[in-house]
Coordinates of C-alpha atoms and ligand atoms in Angstrom, one line a residue:
Chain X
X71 CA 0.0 0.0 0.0
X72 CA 2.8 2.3 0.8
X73 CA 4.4 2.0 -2.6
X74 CA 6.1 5.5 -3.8
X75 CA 3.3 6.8 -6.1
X76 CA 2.6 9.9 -7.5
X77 CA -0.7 9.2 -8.5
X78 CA -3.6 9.6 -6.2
X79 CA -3.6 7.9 -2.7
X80 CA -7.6 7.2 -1.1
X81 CA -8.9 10.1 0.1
X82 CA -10.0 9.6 3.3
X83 CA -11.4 13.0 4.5
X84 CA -14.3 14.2 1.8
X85 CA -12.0 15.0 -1.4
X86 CA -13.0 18.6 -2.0
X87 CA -10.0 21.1 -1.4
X88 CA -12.0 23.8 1.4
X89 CA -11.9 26.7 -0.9
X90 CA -13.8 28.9 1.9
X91 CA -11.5 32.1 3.2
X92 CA -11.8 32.0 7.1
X93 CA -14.0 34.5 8.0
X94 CA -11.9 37.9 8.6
X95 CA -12.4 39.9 11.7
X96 CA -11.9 43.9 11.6
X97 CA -8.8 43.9 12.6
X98 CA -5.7 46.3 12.0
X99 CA -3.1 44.1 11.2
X100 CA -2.8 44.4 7.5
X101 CA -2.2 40.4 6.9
X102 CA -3.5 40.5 3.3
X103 CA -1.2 43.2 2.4
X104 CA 1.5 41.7 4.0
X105 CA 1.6 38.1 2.8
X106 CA 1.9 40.1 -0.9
X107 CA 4.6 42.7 0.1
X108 CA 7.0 40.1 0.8
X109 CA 7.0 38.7 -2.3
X110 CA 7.0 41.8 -4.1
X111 CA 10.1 42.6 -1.6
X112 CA 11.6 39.9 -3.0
X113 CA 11.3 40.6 -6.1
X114 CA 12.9 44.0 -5.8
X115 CA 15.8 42.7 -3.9
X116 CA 16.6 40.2 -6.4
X117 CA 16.5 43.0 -9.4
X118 CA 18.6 45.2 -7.4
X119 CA 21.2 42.5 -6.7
X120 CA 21.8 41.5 -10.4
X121 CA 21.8 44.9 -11.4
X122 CA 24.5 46.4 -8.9
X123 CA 26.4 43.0 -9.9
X124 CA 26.1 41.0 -7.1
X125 CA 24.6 37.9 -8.3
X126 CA 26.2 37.4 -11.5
X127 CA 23.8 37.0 -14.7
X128 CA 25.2 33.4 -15.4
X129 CA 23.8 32.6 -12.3
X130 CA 20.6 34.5 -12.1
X131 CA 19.1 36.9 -14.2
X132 CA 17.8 40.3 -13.2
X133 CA 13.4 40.0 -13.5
X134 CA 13.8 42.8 -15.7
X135 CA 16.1 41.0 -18.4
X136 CA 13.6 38.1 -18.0
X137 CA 10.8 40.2 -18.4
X138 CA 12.7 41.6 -21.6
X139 CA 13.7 38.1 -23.2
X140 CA 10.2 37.3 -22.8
X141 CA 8.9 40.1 -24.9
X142 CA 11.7 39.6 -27.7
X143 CA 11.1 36.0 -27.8
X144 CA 7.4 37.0 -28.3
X145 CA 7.9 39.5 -31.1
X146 CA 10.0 36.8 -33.0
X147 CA 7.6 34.3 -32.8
X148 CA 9.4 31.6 -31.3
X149 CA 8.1 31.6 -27.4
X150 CA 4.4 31.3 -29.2
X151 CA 5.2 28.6 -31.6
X152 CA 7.2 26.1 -28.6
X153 CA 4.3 27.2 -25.9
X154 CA 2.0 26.2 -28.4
X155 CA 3.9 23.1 -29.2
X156 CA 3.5 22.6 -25.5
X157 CA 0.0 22.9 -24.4
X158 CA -1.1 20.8 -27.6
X159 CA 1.0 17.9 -26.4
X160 CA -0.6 18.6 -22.8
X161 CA -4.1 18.3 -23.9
X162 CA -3.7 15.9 -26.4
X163 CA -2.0 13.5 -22.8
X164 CA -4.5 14.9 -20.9
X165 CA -7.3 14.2 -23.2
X166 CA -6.4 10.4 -24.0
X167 CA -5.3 9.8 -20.2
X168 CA -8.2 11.4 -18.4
X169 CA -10.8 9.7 -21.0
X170 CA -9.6 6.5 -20.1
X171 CA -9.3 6.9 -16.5
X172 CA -12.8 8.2 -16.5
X173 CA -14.4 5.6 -18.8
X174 CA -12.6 2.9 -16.9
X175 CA -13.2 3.7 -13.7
X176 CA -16.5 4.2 -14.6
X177 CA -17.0 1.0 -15.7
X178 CA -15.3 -1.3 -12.8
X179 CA -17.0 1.2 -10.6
X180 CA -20.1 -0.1 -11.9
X181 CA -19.0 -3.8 -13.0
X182 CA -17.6 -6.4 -10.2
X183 CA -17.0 -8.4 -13.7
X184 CA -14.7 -5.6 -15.2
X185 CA -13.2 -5.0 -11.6
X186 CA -11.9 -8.5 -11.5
X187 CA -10.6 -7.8 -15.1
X188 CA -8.7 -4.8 -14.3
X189 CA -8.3 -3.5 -11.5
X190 CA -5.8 -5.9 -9.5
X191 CA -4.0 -5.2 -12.8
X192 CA -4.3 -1.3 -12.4
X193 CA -3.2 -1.8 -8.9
X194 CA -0.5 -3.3 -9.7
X195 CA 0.8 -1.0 -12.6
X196 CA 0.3 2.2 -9.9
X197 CA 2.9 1.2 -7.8
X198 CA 5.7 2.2 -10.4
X199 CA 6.0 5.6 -10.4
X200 CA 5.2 6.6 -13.7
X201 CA 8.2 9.2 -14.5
X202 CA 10.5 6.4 -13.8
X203 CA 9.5 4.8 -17.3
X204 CA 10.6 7.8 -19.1
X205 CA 14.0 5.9 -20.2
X206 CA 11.8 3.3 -22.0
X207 CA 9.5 5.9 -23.3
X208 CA 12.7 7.5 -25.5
X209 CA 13.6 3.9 -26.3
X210 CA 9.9 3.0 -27.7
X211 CA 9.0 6.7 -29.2
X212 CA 12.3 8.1 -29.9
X213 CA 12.1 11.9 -29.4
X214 CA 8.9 12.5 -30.9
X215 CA 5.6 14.0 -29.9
X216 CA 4.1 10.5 -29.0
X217 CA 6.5 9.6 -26.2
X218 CA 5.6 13.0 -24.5
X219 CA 1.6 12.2 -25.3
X220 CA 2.2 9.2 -24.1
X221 CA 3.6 10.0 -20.7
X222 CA 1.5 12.8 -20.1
X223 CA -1.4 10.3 -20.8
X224 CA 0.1 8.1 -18.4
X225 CA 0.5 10.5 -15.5
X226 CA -3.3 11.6 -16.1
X227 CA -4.6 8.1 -16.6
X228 CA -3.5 7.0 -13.0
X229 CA -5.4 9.5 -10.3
X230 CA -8.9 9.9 -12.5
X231 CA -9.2 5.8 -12.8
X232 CA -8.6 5.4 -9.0
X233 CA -10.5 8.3 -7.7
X234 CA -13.3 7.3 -10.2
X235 CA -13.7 4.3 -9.1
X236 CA -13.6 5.1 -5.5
X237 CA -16.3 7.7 -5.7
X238 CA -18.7 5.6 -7.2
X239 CA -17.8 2.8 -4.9
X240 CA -18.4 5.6 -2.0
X241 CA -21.7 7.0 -2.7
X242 CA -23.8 6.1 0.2
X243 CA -26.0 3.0 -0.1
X244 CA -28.9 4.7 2.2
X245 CA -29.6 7.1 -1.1
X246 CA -29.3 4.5 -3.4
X247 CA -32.1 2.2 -1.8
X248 CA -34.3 5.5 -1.2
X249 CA -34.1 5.6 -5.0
X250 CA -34.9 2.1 -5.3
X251 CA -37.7 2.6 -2.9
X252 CA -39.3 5.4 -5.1
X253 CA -38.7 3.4 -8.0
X254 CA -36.2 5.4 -10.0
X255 CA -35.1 2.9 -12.8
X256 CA -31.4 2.1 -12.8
X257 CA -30.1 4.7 -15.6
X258 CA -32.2 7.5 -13.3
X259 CA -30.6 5.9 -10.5
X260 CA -26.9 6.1 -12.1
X261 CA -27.9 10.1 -13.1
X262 CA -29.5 11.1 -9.8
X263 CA -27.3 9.5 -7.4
X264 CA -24.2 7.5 -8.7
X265 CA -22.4 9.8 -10.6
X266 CA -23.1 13.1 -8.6
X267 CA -22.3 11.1 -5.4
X268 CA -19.3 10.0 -6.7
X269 CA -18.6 14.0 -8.7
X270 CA -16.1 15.0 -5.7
X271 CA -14.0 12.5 -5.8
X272 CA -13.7 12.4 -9.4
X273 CA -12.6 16.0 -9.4
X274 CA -10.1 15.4 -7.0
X275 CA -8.8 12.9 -9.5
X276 CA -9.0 15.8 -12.3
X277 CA -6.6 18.0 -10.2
X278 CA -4.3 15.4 -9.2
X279 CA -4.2 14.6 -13.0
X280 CA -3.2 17.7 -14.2
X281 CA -0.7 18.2 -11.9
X282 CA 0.7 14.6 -13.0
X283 CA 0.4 16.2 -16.4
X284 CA 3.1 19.0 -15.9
X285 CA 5.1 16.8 -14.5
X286 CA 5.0 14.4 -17.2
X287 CA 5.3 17.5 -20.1
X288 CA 8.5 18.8 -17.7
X289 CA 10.2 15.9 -17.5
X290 CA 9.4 14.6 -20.9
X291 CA 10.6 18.2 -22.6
X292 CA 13.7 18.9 -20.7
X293 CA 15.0 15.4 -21.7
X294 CA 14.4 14.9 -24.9
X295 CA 12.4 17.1 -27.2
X296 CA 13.4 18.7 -30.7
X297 CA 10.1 21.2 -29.6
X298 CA 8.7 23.0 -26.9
X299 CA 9.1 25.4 -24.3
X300 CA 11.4 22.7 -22.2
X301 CA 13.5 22.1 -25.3
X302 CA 13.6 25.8 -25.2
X303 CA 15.2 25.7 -22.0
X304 CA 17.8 22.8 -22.6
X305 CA 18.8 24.4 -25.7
X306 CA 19.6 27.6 -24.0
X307 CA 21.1 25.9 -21.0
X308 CA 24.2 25.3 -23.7
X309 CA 24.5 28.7 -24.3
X310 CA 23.8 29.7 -20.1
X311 CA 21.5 31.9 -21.1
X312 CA 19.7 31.5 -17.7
X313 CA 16.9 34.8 -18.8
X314 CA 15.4 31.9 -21.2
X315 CA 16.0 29.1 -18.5
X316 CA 14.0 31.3 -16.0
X317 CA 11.3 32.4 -18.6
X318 CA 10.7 28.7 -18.6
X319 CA 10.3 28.3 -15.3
X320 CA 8.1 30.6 -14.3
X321 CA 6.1 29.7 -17.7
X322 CA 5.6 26.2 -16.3
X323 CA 4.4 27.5 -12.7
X324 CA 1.5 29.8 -14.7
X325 CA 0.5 27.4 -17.1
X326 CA 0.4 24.9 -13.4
X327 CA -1.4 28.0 -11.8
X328 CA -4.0 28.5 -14.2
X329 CA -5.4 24.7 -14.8
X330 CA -5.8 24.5 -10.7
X331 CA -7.7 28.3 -11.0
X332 CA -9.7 26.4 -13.5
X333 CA -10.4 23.3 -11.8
X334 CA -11.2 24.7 -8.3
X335 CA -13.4 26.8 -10.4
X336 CA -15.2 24.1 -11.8
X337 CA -15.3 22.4 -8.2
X338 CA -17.2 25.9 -7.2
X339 CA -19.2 25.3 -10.3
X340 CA -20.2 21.9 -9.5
X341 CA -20.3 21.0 -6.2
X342 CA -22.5 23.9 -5.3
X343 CA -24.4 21.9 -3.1
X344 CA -21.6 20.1 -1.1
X345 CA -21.2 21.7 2.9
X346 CA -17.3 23.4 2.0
X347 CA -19.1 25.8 -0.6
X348 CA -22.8 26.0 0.1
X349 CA -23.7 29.5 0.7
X350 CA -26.1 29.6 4.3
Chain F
X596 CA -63.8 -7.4 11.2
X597 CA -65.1 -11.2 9.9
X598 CA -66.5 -9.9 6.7
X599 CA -64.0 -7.0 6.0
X600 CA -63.9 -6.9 1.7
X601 CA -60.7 -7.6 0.2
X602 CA -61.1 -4.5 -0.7
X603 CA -60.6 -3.0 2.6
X604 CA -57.2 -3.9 3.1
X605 CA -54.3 -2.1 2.5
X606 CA -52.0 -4.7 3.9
X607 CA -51.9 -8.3 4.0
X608 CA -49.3 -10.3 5.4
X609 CA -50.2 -14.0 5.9
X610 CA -47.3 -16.1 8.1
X611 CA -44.3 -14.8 6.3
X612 CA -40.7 -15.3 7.9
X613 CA -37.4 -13.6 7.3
X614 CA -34.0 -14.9 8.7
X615 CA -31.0 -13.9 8.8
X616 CA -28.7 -17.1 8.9
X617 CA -29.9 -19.2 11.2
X618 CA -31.6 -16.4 13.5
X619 CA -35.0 -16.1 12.2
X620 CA -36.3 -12.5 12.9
X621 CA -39.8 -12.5 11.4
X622 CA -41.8 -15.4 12.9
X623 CA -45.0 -16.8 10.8
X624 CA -46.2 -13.1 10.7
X625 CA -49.3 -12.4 10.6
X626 CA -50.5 -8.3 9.6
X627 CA -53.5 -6.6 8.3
X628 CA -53.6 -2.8 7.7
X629 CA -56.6 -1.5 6.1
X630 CA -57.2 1.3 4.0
X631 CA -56.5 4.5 5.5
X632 CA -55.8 3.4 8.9
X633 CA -52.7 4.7 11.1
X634 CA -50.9 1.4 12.8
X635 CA -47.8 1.9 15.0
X636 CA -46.0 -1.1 15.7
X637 CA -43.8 -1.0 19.2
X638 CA -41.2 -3.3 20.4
X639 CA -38.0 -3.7 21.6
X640 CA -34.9 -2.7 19.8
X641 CA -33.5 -5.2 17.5
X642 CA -37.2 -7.1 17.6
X643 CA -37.3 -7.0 13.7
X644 CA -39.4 -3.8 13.2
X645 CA -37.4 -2.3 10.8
X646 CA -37.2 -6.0 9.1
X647 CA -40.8 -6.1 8.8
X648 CA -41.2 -2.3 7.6
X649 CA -38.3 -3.1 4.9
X650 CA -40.6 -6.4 3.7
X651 CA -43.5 -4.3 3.2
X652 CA -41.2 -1.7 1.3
X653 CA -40.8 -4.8 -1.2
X654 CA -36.8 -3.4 -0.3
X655 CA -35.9 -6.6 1.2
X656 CA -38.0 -10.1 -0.1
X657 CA -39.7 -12.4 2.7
X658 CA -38.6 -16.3 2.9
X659 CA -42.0 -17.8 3.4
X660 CA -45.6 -17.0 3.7
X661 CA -48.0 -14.7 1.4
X662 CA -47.4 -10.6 1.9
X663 CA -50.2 -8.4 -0.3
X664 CA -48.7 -4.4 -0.6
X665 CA -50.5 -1.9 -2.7
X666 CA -48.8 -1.0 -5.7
X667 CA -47.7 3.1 -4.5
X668 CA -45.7 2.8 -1.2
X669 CA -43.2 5.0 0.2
X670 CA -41.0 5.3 3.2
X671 CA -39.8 8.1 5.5
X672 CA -36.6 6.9 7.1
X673 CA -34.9 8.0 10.2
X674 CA -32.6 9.7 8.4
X675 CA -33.9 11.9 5.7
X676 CA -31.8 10.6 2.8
X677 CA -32.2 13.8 0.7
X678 CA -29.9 13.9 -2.7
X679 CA -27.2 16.7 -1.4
X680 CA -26.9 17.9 -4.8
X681 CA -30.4 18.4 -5.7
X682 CA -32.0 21.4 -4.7
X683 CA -34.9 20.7 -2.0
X684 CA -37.6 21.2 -5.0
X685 CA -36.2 18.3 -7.1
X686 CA -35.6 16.1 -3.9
X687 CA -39.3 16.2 -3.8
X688 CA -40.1 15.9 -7.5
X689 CA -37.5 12.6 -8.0
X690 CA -39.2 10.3 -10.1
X691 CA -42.5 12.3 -10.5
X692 CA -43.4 12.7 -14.8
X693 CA -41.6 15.9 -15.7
X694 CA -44.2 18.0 -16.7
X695 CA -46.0 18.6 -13.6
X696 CA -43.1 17.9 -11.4
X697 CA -41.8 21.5 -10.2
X698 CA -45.8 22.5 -9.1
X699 CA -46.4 19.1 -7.5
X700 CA -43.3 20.0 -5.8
X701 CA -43.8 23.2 -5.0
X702 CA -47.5 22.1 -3.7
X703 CA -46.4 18.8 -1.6
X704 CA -43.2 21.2 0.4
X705 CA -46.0 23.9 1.0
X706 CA -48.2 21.5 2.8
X707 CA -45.0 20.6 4.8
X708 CA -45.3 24.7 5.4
X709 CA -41.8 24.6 3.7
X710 CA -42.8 26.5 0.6
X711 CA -40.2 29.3 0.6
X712 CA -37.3 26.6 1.2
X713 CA -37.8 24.9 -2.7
X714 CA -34.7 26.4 -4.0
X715 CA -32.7 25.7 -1.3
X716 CA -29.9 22.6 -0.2
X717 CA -30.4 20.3 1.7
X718 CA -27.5 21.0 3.6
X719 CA -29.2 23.9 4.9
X720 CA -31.7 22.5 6.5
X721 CA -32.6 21.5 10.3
X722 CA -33.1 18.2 11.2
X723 CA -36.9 18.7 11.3
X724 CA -37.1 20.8 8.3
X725 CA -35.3 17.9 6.5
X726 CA -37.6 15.4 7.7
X727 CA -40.3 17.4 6.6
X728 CA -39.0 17.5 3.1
X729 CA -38.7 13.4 3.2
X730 CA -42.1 13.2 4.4
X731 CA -43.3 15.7 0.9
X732 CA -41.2 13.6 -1.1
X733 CA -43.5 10.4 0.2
X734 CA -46.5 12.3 0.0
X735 CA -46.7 13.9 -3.4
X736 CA -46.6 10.4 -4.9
X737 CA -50.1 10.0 -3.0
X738 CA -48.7 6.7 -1.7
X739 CA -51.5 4.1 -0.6
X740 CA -49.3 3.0 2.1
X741 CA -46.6 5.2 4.2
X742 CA -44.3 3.0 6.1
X743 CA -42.5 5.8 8.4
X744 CA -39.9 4.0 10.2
X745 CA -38.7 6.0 13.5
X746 CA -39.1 9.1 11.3
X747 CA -38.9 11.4 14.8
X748 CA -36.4 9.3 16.7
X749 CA -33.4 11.7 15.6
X750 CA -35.7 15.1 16.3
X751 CA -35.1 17.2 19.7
X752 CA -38.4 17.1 21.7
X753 CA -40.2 20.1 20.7
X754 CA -39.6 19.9 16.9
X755 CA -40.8 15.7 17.8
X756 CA -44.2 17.6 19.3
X757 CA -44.8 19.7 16.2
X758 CA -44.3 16.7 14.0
X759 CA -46.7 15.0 15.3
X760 CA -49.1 17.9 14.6
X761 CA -48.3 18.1 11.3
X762 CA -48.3 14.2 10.2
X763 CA -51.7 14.1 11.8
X764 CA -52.9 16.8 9.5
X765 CA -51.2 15.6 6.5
X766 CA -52.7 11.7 7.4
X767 CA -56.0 12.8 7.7
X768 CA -56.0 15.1 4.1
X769 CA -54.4 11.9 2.1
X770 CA -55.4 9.2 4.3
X771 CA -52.9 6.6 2.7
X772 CA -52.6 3.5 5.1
X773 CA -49.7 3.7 7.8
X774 CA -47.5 2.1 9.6
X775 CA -45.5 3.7 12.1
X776 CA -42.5 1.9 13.4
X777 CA -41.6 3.7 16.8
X778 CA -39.8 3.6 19.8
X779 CA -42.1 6.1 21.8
X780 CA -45.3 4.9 23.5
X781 CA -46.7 8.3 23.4
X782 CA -46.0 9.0 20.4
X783 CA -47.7 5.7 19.3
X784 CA -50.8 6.6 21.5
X785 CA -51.0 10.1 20.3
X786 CA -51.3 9.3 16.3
X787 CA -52.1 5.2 16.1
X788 CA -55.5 4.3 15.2
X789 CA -54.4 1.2 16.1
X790 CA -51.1 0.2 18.4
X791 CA -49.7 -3.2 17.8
X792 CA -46.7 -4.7 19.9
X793 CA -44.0 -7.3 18.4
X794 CA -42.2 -10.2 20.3
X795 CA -40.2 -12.9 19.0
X796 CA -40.8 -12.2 15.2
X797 CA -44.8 -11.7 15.9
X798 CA -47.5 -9.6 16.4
X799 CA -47.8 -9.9 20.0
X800 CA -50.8 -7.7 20.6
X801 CA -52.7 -5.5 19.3
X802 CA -54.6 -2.6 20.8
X803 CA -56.9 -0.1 19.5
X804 CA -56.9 3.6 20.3
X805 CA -60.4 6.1 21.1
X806 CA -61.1 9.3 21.0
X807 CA -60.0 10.1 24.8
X808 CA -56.8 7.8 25.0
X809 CA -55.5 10.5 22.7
X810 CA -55.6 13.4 24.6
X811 CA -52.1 13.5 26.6
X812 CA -52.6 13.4 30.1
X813 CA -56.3 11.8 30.4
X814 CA -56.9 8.3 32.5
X815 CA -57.5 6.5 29.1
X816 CA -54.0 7.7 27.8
X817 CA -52.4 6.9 30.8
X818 CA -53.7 3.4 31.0
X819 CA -52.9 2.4 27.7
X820 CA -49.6 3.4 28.3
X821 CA -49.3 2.0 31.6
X822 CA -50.4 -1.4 29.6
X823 CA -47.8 -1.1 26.7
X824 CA -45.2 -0.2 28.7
X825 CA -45.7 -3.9 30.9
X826 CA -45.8 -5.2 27.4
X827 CA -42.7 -4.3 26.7
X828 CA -41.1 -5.1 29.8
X829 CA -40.8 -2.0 31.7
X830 CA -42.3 -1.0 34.9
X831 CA -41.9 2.9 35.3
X832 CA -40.7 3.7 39.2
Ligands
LIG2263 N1 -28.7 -7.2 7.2 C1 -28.8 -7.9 8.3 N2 -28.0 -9.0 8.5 C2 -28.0 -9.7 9.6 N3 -28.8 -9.5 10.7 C3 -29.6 -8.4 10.6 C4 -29.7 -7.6 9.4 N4 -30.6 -6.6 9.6 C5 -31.1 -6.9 10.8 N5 -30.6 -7.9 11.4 C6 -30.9 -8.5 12.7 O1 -32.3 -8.7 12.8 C7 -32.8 -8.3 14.0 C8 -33.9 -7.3 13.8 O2 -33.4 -6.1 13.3 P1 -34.3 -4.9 13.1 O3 -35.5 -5.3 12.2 O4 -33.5 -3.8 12.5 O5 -34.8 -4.5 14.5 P2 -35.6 -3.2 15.1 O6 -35.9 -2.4 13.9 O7 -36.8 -3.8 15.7 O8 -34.8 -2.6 16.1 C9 -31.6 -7.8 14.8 O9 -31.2 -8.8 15.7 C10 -30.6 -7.5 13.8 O10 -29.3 -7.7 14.4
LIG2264 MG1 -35.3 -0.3 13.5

């Protein structure tokens, strides 16, 4: 049980991040402000440094030169055509992986017949943690665009199929005889209070999947890709052009940023009802 | 009672059995519940109560013996078992033909004088308010037979008085047959046409309820509870 995973472990607490803000008192203590001045501080200190010399450009950019190669490497065209490069392979890993995690976990949720089929298998297959095939996937795929699918597929597959599966096996037994009591027929039953029951957990399992995904597009860029905003940083890494290296960086933590804004969003969306976001 | 038509009854449960392994909780039971009467059934914890009230649900299947039901039935459980993620409206509505569903809804939670709370969730209701909303959902279907099982047992006191009030009302405006599994004598007394005790797996006895036993506090209510109360085993100091 305690193999080394990335993917999902069994949420044992309801699997819904609390997205509520503790309710603020009037108070004078400017916390807010100050949990953003420091980073901001930061960020000054760290331009001042590399411009007075002190922390040598080979080692670390000033924000403002990253800021710059940003805006150069957008006028030529190239930052657009590798991030592009990038997000297609994403969605086209996250699209196959998450499809058949959800499908498949779907159906053993619903099937002791498919369970016995797959799922020992599944079980099995989870405990290697799935960046460690990555060697295998250059062997098989080369440096193409279908190893990088392909892991990125992997990484997604993983947490939807479990968390799938464990929702629907979760969803409490007391609604689903009420339903059978009123005499909902089983595909009402399945729509009314299967899969909604089971909604939390599986969008626990889309978060944890998309963070598997960077992971998977990182890795799988930085080693070996002819493409992309990874190869974009190994290729400049030659020259130490650490402005490009950085650009990278904080590329990947924005892109990361701004699929969990959208997923907690759709978890607001959705579980509208459930007790961390019902509005008294 | 010797001539009653078929017609007349709502119920009819001719020696079935239910066991569970080799411990046989229903007992060559026999139960007739006519048309629009209120029955509670009293017992002891763990006498088979809910066992029978799940039979008659046609939820779980009897070994032995010939059980008649009526073809609408519902159930109000202890707990309310409201979909979280449907508003209180469509809680209501489950299962009801679409096009009439919202005002059938709406109708059945104002009767339950919860007519402001359909667009709200569940999880903002009270424990009585909830159980209200359960007991719309079972009555909107104009059920033939209500089988509430402990539907109070969870309520604080005074919401469990008010209850009462309003299940008597509702009873007497849809007069669907009842049963009434329950754990309080009084509560028995105050809304039973008809009180009925089990022991080992059976009817044990059954006793019928007047006009003046139902008024809390009079000698007939107090007798009748005095005379459960030994039937079940326990002498009040
Ligand atoms: N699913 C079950 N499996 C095994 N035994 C059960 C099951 N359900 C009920 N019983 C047993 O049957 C007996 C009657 O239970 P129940 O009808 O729930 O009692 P009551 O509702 O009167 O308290 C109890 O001894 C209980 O342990
Ligand atoms: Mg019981």
């Amino acid at each position: 049980m305690s193999a080394p995973v990335i993917a999902a472990e069994a949420p044992v607490v309801p699997p819904v991040a609390t997205g509520r803000p503790a309710a603020r008192r009037p108070r004078s203590t400017p916390y807010r402000a100050i949990s953003w001045a420091v980073p901001v501080l930061l960020l000054v200190l760290w331009e001042l440094l590399a411009r007075a010399g002190a922390i040598a450009t080979t080692v670390l950019p000033a924000p403002s030169t990253v800021l710059t190669t940003a805006w150069d490497l957008t006028r030529s065209g190239e930052l657009p055509e590798h991030l592009l490069i990038s997000l297609r392979r994403a969605t086209a890993g996250l699209a196959i992986g998450a499809t058949t995690g959800l499908v498949l976990g779907v159906v053993v949720g619903f099937s002791r017949l498919a369970e016995a089929f797959t799922d020992r298998t599944v079980q099995i297959l989870r405990a290697i943690p799935f960046l460690a095939i990555l060697p295998l996937v250059i062997v098989w795929f080369g440096v193409g665009e279908a190893g990088k699918v392909f892991l990125v597929a992997l990484g997604t597959f993983f947490p939807l199929y479990l968390n799938t599966v464990l929702g629907i096996r979760q969803v409490d037994p007391k609604l689903l005889e009420m339903g059978r009591v009123i005499g909902l027929p089983k595909l009402q039953l399945v729509r009314a209070a299967i899969l909604p029951g089971a909604l939390p957990s599986i969008l626990l399992g889309v978060r944890l999947s998309l963070t598997n995904a960077w992971l998977a597009l990182v890795v799988a860029e930085t080693v070996g890709a002819a493409a992309g905003i990874g190869f974009m940083a190994t290729n400049a890494r030659e020259f130490l052009q650490t402005d490009v290296i950085v650009l990278v960086i904080v590329l990947y933590a924005l892109i990361g940023m701004i699929t969990d804004l959208v997923a907690r969003g759709l978890e607001h969306r959705l579980l509208a009802w459930h007790p961390n976001y019902v509005r008294r | 009672m010797t001539a009653a038509p078929v017609a007349a009854a709502a119920v009819r449960a001719a020696g079935i059995s239910r066991a569970y392994g080799d411990r046989t909780v229903l007992h060559e039971l026999d139960l007739e519940i006519h048309r629009g009467e209120f029955v509670a059934l009293i017992g002891k914890s763990g006498c088979g109560k809910t066992t029978l009230l799940r039979a008659l649900a046609g939820i779980d299947a009897v070994d032995g013996g010939t059980l008649r039901t009526p073809d609408v039935s519902t159930v109000v459980f202890q707990e309310h078992r409201l979909l979280p993620w449907w508003k209180v409206w469509r809680n209501v509505a489950i299962g009801l033909p679409r096009a009439s569903a919202r005002a059938r809804a709406q109708s059945a939670l104002e009767e339950v004088g919860l007519g402001t709370h359909a667009d709200a969730w569940p999880v903002t209701l009270s424990g009585g308010e909830a159980q209200r909303v359960a007991l719309a959902r079972a009555l909107v279907r104009e059920p033939e037979l209500l089988l509430l099982d402990e539907p109070f047992a969870a309520l604080d006191a005074l919401t469990r008085i008010r209850m009462h009030g309003l299940v008597r009302d509702l009873i007497a405006r849809h007069r669907p047959a009842v049963l009434l599994v329950t754990h309080d004598v009084d509560e028995a007394i105050l809304l039973a046409d008809r009180v009925l005790t089990m022991r080992e797996g059976r009817i044990a006895a059954a006793h019928p309820v007047d006009g003046t036993a139902r008024t809390r506090g009079s000698a007939a209510f107090a007798a009748l509870r005095t005379e459960l109360l030994a039937e079940l085993g326990v002498v009040e100091p």
